[in-house]
PDB file of C-alpha atoms in Angstrom:
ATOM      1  CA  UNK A 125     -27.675  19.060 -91.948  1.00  0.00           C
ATOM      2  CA  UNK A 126     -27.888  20.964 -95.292  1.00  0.00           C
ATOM      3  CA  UNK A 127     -24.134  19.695 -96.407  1.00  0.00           C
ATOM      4  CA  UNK A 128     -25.292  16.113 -95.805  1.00  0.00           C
ATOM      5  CA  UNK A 129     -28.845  16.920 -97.839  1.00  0.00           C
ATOM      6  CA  UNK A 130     -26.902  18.423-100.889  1.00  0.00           C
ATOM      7  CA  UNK A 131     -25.087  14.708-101.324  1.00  0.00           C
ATOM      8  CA  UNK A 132     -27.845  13.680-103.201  1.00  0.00           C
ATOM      9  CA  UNK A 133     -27.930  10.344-102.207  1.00  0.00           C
ATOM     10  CA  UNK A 134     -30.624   7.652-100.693  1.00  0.00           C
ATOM     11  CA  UNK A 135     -27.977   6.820 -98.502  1.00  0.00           C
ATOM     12  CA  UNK A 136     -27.755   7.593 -94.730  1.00  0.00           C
ATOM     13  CA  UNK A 137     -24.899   9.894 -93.848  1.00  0.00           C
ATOM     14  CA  UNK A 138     -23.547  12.004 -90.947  1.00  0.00           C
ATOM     15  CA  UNK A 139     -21.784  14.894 -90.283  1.00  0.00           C
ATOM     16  CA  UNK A 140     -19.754  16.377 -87.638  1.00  0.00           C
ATOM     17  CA  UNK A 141     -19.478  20.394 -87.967  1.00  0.00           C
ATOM     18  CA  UNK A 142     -16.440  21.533 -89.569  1.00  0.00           C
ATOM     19  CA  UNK A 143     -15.534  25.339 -90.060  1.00  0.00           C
ATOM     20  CA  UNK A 144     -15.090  24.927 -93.940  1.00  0.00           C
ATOM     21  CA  UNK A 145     -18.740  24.498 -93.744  1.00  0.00           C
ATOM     22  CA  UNK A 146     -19.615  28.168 -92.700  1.00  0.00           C
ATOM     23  CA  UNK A 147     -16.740  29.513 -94.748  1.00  0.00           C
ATOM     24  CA  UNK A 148     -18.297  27.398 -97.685  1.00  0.00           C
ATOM     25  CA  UNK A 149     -21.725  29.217 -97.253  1.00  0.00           C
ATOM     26  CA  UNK A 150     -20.414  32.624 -96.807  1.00  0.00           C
ATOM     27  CA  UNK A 151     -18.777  32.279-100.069  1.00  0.00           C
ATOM     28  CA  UNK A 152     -22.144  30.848-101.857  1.00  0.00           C
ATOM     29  CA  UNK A 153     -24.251  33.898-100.508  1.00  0.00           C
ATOM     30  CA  UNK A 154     -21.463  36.229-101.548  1.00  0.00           C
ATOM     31  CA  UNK A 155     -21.694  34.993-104.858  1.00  0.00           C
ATOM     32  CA  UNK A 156     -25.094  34.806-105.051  1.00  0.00           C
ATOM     33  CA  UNK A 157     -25.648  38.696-104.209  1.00  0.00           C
ATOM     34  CA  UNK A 158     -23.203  39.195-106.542  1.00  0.00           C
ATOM     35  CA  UNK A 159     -24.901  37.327-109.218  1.00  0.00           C
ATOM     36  CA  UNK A 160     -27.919  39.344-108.482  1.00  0.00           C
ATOM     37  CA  UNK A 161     -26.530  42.313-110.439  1.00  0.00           C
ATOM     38  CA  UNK A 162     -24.030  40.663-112.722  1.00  0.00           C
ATOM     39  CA  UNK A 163     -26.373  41.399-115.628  1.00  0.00           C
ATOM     40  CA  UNK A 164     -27.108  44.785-115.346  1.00  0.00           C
ATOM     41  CA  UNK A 165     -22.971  45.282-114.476  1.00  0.00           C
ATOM     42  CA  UNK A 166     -22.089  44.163-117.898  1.00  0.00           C
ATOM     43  CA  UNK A 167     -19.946  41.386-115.766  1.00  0.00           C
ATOM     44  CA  UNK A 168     -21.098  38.366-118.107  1.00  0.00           C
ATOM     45  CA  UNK A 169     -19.871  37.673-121.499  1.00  0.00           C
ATOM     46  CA  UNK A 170     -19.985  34.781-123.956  1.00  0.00           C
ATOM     47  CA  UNK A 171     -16.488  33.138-125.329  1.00  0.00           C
ATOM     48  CA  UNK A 172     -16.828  30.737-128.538  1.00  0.00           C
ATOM     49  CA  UNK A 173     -15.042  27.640-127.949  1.00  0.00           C
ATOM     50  CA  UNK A 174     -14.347  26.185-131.728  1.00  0.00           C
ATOM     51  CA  UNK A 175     -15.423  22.693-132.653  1.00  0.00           C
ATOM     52  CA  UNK A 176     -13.292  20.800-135.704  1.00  0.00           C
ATOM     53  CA  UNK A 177     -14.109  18.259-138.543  1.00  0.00           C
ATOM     54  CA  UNK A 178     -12.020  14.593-137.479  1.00  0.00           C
ATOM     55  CA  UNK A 179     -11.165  13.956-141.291  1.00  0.00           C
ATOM     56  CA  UNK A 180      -8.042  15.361-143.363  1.00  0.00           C
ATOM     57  CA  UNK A 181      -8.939  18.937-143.394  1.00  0.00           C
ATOM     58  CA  UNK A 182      -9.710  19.113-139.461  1.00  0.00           C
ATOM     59  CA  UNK A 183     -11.800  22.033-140.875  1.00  0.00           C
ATOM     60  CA  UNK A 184     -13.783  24.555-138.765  1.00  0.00           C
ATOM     61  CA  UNK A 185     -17.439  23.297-138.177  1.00  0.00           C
ATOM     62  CA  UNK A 186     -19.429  24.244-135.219  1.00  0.00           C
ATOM     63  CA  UNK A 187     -18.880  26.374-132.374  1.00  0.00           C
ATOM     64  CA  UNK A 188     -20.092  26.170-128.552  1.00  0.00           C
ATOM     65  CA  UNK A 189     -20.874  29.143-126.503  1.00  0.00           C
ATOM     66  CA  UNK A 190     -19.694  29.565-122.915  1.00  0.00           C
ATOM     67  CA  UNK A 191     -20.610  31.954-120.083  1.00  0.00           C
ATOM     68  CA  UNK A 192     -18.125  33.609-118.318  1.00  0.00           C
ATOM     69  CA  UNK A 193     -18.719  36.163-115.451  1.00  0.00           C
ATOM     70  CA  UNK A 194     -15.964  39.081-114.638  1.00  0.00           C
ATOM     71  CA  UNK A 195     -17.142  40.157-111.436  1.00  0.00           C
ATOM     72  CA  UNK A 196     -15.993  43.836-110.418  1.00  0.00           C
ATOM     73  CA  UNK A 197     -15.669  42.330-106.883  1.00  0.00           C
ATOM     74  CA  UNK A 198     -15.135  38.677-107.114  1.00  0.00           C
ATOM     75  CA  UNK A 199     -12.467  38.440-109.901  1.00  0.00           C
ATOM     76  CA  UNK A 200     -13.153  35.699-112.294  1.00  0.00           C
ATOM     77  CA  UNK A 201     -15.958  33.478-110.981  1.00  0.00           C
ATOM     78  CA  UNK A 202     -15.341  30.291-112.442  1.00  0.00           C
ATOM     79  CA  UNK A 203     -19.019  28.308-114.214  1.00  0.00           C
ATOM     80  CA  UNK A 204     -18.520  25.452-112.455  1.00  0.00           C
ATOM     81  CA  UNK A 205     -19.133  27.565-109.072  1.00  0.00           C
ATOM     82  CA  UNK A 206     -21.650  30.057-110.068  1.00  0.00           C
ATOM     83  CA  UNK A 207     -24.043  28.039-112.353  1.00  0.00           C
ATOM     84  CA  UNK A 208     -25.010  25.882-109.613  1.00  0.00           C
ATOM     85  CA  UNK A 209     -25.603  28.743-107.551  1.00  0.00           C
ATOM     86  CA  UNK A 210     -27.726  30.485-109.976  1.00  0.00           C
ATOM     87  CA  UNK A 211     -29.907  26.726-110.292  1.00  0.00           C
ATOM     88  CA  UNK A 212     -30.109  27.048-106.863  1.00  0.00           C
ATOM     89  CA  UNK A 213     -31.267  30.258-106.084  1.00  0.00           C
ATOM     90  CA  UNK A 214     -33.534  30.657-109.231  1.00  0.00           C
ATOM     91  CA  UNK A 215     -31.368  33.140-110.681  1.00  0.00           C
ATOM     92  CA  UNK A 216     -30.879  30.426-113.405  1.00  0.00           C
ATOM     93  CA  UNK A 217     -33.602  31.760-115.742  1.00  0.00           C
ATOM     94  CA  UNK A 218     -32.926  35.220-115.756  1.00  0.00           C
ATOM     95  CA  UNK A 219     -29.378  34.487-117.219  1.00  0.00           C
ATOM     96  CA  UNK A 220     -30.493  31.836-119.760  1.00  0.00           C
ATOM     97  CA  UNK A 221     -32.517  33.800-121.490  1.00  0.00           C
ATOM     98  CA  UNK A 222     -29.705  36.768-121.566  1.00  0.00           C
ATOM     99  CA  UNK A 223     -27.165  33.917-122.736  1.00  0.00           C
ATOM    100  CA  UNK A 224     -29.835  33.182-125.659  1.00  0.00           C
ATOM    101  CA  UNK A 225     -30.440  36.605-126.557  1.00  0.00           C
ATOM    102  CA  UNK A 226     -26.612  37.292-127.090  1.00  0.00           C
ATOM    103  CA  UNK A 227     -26.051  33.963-128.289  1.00  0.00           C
ATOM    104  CA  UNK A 228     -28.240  34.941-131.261  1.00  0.00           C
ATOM    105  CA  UNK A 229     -26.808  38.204-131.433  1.00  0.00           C
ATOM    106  CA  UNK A 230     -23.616  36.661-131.862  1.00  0.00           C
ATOM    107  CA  UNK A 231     -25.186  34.348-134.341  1.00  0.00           C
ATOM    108  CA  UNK A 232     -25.986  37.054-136.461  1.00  0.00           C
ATOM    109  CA  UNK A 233     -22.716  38.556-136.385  1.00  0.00           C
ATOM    110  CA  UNK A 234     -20.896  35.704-137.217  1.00  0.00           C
ATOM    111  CA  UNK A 235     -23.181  34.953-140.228  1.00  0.00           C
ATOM    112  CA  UNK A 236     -23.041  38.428-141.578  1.00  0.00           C
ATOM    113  CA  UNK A 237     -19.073  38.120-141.860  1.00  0.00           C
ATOM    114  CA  UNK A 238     -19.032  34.765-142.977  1.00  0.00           C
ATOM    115  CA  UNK A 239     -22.298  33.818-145.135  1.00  0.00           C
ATOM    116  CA  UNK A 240     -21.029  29.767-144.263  1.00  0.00           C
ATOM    117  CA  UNK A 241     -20.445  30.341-140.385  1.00  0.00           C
ATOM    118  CA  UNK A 242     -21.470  26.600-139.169  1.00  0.00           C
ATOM    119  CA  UNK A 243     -24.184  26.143-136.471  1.00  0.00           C
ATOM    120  CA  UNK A 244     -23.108  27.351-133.047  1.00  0.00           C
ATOM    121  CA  UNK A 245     -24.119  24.820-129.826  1.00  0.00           C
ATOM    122  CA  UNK A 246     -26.094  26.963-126.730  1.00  0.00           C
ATOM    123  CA  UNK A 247     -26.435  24.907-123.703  1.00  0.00           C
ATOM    124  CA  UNK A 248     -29.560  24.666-121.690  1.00  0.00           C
ATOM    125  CA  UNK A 249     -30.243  24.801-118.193  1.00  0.00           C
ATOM    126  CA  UNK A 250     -32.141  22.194-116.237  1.00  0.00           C
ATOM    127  CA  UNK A 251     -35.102  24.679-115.202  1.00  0.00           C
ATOM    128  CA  UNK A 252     -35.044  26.322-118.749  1.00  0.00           C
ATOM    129  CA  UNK A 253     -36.185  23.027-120.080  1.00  0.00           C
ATOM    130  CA  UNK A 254     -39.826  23.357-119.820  1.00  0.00           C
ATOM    131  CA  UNK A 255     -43.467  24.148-121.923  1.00  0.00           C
ATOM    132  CA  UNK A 256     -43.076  27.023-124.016  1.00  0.00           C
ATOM    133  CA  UNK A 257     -39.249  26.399-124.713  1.00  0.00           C
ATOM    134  CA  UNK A 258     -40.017  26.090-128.584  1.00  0.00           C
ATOM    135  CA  UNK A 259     -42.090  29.080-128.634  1.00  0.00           C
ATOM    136  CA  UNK A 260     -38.902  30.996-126.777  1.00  0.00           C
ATOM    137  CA  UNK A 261     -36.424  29.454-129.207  1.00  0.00           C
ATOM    138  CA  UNK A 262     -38.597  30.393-132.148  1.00  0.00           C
ATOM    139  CA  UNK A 263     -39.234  33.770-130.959  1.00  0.00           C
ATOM    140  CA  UNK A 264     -35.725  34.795-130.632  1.00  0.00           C
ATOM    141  CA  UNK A 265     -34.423  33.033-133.883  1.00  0.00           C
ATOM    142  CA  UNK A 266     -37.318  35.083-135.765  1.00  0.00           C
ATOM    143  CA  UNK A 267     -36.351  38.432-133.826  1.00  0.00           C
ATOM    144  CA  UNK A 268     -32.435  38.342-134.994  1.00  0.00           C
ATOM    145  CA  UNK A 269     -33.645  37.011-139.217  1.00  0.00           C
ATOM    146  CA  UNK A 270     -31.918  33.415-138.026  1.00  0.00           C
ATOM    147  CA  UNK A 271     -32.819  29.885-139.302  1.00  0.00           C
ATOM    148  CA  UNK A 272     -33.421  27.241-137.411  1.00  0.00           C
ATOM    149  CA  UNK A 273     -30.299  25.306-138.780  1.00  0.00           C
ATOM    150  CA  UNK A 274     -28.118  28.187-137.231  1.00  0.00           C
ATOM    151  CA  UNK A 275     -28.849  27.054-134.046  1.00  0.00           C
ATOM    152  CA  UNK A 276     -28.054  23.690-131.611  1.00  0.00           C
ATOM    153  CA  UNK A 277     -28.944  23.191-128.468  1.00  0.00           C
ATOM    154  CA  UNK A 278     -27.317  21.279-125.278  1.00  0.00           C
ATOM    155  CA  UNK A 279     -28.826  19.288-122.961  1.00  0.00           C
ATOM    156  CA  UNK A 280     -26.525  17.664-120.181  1.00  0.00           C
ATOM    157  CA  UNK A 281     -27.572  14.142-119.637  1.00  0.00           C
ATOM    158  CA  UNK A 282     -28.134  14.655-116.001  1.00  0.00           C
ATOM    159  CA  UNK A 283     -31.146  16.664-117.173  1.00  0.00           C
ATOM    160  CA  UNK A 284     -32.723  14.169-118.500  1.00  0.00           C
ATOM    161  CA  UNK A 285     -34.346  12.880-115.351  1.00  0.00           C
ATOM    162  CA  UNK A 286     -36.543  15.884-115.505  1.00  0.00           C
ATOM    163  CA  UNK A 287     -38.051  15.001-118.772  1.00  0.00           C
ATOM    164  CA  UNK A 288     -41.405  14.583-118.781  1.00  0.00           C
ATOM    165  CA  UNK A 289     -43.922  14.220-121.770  1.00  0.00           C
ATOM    166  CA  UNK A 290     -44.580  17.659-122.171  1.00  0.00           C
ATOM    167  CA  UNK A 291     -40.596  18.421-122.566  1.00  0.00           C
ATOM    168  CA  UNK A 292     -40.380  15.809-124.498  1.00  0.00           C
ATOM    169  CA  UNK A 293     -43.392  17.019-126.395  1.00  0.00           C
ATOM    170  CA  UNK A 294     -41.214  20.504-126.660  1.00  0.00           C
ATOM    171  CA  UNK A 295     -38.347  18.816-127.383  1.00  0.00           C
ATOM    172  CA  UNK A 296     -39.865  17.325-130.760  1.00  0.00           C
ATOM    173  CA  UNK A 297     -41.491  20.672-131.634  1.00  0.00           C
ATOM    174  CA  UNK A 298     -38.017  22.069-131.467  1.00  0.00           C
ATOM    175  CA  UNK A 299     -37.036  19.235-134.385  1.00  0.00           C
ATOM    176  CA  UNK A 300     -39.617  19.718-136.250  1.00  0.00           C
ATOM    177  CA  UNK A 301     -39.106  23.075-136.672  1.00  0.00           C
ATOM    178  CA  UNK A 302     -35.378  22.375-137.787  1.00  0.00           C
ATOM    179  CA  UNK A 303     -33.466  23.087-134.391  1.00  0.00           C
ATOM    180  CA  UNK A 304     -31.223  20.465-133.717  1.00  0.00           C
ATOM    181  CA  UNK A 305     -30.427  18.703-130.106  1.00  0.00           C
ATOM    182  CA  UNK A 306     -27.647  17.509-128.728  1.00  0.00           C
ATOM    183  CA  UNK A 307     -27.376  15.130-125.677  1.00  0.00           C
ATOM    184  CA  UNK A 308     -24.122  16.576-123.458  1.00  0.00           C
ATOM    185  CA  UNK A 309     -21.820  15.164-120.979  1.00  0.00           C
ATOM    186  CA  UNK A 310     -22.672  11.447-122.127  1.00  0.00           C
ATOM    187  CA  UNK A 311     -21.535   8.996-119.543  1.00  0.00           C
ATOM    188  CA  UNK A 312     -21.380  11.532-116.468  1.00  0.00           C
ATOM    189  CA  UNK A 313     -25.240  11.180-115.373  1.00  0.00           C
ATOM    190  CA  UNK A 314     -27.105   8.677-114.177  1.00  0.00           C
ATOM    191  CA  UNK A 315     -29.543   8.888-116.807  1.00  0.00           C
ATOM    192  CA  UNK A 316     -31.777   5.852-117.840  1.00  0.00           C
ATOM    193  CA  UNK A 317     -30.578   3.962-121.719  1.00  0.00           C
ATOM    194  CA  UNK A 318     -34.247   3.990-122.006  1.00  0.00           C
ATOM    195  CA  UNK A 319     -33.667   7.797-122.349  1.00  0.00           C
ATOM    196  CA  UNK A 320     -31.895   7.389-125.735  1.00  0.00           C
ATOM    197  CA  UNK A 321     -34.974   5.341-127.351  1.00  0.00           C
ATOM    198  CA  UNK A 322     -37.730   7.886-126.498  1.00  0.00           C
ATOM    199  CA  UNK A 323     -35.907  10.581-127.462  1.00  0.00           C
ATOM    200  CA  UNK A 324     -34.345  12.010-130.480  1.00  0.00           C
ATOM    201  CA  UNK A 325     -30.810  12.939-130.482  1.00  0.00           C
ATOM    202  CA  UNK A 326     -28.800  14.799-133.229  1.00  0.00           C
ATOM    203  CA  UNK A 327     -25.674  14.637-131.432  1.00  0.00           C
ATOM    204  CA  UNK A 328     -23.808  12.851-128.284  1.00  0.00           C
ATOM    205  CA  UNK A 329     -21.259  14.872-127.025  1.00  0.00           C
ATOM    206  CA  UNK A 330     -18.502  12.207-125.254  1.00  0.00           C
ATOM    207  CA  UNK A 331     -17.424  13.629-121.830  1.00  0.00           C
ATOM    208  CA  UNK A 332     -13.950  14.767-121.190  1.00  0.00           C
ATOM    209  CA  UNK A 333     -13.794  12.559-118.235  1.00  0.00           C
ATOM    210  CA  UNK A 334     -13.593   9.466-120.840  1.00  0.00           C
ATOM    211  CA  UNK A 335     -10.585  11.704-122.831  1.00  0.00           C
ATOM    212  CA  UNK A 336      -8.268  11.917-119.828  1.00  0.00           C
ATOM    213  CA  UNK A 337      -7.120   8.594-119.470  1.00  0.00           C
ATOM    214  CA  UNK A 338      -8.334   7.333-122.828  1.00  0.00           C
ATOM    215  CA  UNK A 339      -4.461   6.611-123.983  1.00  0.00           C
ATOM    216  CA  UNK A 340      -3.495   4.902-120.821  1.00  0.00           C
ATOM    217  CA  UNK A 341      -6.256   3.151-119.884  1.00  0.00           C
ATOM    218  CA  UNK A 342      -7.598   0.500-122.206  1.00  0.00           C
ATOM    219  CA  UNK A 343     -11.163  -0.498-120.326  1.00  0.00           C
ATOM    220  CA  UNK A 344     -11.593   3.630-121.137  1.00  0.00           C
ATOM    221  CA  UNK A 345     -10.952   3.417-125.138  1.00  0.00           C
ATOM    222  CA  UNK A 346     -13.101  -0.005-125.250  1.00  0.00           C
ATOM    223  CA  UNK A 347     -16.114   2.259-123.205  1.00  0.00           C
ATOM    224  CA  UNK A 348     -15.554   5.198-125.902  1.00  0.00           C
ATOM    225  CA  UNK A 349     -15.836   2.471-129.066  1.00  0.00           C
ATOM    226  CA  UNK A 350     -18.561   1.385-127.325  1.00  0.00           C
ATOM    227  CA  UNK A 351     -19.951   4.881-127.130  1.00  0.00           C
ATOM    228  CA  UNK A 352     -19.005   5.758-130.396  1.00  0.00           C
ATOM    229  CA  UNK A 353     -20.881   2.034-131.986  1.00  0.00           C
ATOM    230  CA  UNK A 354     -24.172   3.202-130.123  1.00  0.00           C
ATOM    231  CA  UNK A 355     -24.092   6.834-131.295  1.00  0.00           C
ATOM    232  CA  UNK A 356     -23.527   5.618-135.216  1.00  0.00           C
ATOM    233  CA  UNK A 357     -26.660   3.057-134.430  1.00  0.00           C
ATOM    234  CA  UNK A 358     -28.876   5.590-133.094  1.00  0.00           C
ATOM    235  CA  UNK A 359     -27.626   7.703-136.270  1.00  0.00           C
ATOM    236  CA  UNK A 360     -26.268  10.397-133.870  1.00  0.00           C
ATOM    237  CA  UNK A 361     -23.172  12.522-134.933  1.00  0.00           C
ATOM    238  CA  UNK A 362     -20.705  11.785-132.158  1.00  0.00           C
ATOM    239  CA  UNK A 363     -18.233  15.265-130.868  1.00  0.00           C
ATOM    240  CA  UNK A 364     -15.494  14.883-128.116  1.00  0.00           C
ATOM    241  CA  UNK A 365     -14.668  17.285-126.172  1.00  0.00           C
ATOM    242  CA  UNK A 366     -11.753  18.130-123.756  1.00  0.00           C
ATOM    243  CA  UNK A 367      -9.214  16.597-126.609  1.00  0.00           C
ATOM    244  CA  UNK A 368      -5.756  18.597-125.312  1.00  0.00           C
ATOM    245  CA  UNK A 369      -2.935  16.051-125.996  1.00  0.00           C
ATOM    246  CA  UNK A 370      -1.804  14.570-129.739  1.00  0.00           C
ATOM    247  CA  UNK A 371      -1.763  10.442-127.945  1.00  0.00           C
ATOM    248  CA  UNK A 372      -5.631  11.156-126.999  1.00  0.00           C
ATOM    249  CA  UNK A 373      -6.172  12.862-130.386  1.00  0.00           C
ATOM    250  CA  UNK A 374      -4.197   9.705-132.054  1.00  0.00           C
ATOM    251  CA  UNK A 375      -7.042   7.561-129.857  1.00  0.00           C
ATOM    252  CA  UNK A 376      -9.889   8.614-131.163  1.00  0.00           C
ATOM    253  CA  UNK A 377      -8.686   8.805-135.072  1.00  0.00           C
ATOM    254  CA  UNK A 378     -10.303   6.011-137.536  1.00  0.00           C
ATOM    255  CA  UNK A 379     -12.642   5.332-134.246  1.00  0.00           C
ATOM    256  CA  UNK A 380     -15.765   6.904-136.419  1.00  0.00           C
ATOM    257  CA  UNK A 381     -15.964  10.286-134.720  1.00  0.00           C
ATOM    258  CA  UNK A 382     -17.046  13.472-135.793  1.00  0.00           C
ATOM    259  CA  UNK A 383     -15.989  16.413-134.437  1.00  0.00           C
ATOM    260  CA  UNK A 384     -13.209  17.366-131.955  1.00  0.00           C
ATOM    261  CA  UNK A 385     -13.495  19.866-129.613  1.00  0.00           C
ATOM    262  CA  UNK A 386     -10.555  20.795-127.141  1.00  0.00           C
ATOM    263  CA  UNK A 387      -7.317  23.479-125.686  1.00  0.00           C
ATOM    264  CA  UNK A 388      -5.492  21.181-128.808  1.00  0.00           C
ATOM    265  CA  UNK A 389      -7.567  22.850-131.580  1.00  0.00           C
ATOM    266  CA  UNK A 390      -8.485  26.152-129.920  1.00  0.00           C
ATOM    267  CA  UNK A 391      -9.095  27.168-125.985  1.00  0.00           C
ATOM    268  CA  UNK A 392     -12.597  29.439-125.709  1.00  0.00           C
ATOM    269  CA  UNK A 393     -12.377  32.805-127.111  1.00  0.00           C
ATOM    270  CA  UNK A 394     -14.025  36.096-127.963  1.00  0.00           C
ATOM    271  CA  UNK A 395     -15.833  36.104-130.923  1.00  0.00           C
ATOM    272  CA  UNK A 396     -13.538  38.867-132.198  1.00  0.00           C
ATOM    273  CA  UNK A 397     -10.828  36.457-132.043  1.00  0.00           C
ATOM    274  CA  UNK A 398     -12.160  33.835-133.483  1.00  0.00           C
ATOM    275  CA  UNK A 399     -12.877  36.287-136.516  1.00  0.00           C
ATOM    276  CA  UNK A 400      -9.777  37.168-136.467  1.00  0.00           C
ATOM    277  CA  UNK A 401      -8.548  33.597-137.123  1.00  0.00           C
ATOM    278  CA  UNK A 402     -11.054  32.880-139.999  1.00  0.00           C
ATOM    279  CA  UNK A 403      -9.866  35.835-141.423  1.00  0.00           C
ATOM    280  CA  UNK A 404      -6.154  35.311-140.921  1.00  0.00           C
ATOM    281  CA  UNK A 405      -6.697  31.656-142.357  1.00  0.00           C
ATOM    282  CA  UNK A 406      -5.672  29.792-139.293  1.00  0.00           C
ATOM    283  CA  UNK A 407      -9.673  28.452-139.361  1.00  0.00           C
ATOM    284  CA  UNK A 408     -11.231  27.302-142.508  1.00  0.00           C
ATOM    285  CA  UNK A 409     -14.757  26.612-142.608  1.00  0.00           C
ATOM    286  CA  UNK A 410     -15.638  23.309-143.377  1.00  0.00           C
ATOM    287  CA  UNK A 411     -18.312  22.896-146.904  1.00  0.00           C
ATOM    288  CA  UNK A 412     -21.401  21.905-145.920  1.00  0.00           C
ATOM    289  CA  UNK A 413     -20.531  22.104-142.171  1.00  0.00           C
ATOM    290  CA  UNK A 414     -24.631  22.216-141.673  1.00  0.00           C
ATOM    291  CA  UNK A 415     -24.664  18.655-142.597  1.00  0.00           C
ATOM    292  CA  UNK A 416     -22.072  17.880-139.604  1.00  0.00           C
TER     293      UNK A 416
END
């Protein structure tokens, strides 16, 4: 019964018992009491994965920060499998506003080694998205000395649903005050156009589901132009991510995009690393990357 409610569909379905099933929810309440302490374990940790200029210098400018969790019992707990059980179980909050917390901290680091350190991207959770999120933001931006351009927030587009017009009313605060938004995961929800028109993007991130097959299959590279022609009208700066081959990279050159963000420029890393690289030369940070 609870498999066939978690389709998420208006459809009717059925479902005979299979054992995978019970298996399936031992696993989920194993890593949910797991979860429970991963915090005060020191098991998460944030990795920076680096995001790239798409013009001659392919210069550094932006970063996104990922969650990882190194459980002491589980091993490595992949996001895609724990995040939903942490939505689900309300643990969700509790971890968002430790992943903002060191995502500032990080912030700070960054920008007291490198004065020009680009804006880094912090994704949002579904139930973090709520009244009082500007106040939050604010409050930890003004605790760690950090501007409000230092900072740019994620929201998936399967999120959006939840908007109502006191997020949006957040949302717009969170502008105003110099925080800039970016819509992720474009094409992957089921998200309303109307969406796009009563909000205010900075940024559309393109979905690596649309990279994949983007040098084999042509419908795919006419729905990414298409992407790309609606982000440049709504004056949004368009980023792909996911880019890992040189044909999808030679796709989406002279198409009108951004930034590039993908295992071919640099896989997620520890911000020591990525130091180490900016340092070393290997990254260059872009002039004026604030503008990107």
């Amino acid at each position: 019964m609870y498999h066939v409610k978690h389709l998420d569909s208006n459809e009717v379905h059925y479902q005979f018992y299979e054992e995978k099933m019970l298996v399936n929810s031992q696993r989920t309440l194993e890593v949910q009491q797991h979860l429970r302490n991963a915090i005060a374990e020191n098991e998460l940790y944030l990795v920076l994965q680096p995001q790239f200029s798409l013009d001659d210098s392919q210069a550094l400018c932006g970063a996104e920060v990922l969650l990882r969790w190194q459980s002491k019992k589980l091993g490595l707990v992949s996001p895609a499998e724990f995040i939903p059980i942490a939505e689900k179980s309300g643990l969700i909050l509790t971890i968002s506003a430790w992943v903002l917390e060191q995502s500032c901290r990080l912030i700070k680091q960054l920008q007291e080694q490198f004065s020009n350190f680009p804006r880094v991207s912090v994704n949002l959770s579904g139930d973090e998205i709520s009244v009082g999120l500007a106040k939050r933001i604010n409050t930890q931006l003004t605790a760690f000395g950090l501007s409000s351009q230092s900072i740019m927030l994620e929201i998936t587009e399967a999120q959006l649903v939840k908007f109502n017009d006191q997020v949006t009313s957040e949302i717009d605060q969170l502008r105003r005050q110099g925080v800039r938004i970016s819509l992720d995961d474009f094409g992957t929800g089921y998200s309303s156009m109307s969406y796009l028109s009563s909000l205010r993007f900075d940024e559309i991130k393109i979905d690596r589901t649309f990279i994949t097959k983007i040098s084999t299959d042509k419908k795919i590279l006419l729905l990414v132009k298409a992407i790309v022609s609606m982000a440049q009208a709504l004056e949004c700066k368009i980023v792909v991510e996911g880019v890992e081959t040189t044909e999808e990279l030679d796709c989406l050159t002279n198409m009108g995009i951004d930034v590039l963000q993908g295992y071919l420029f640099g896989k997620p890393m520890p911000c020591e690393k990525l130091v180490a690289h900016l340092n070393s030369g290997k990254y260059k940070i872009l002039e004026s990357s604030f503008n990107i």
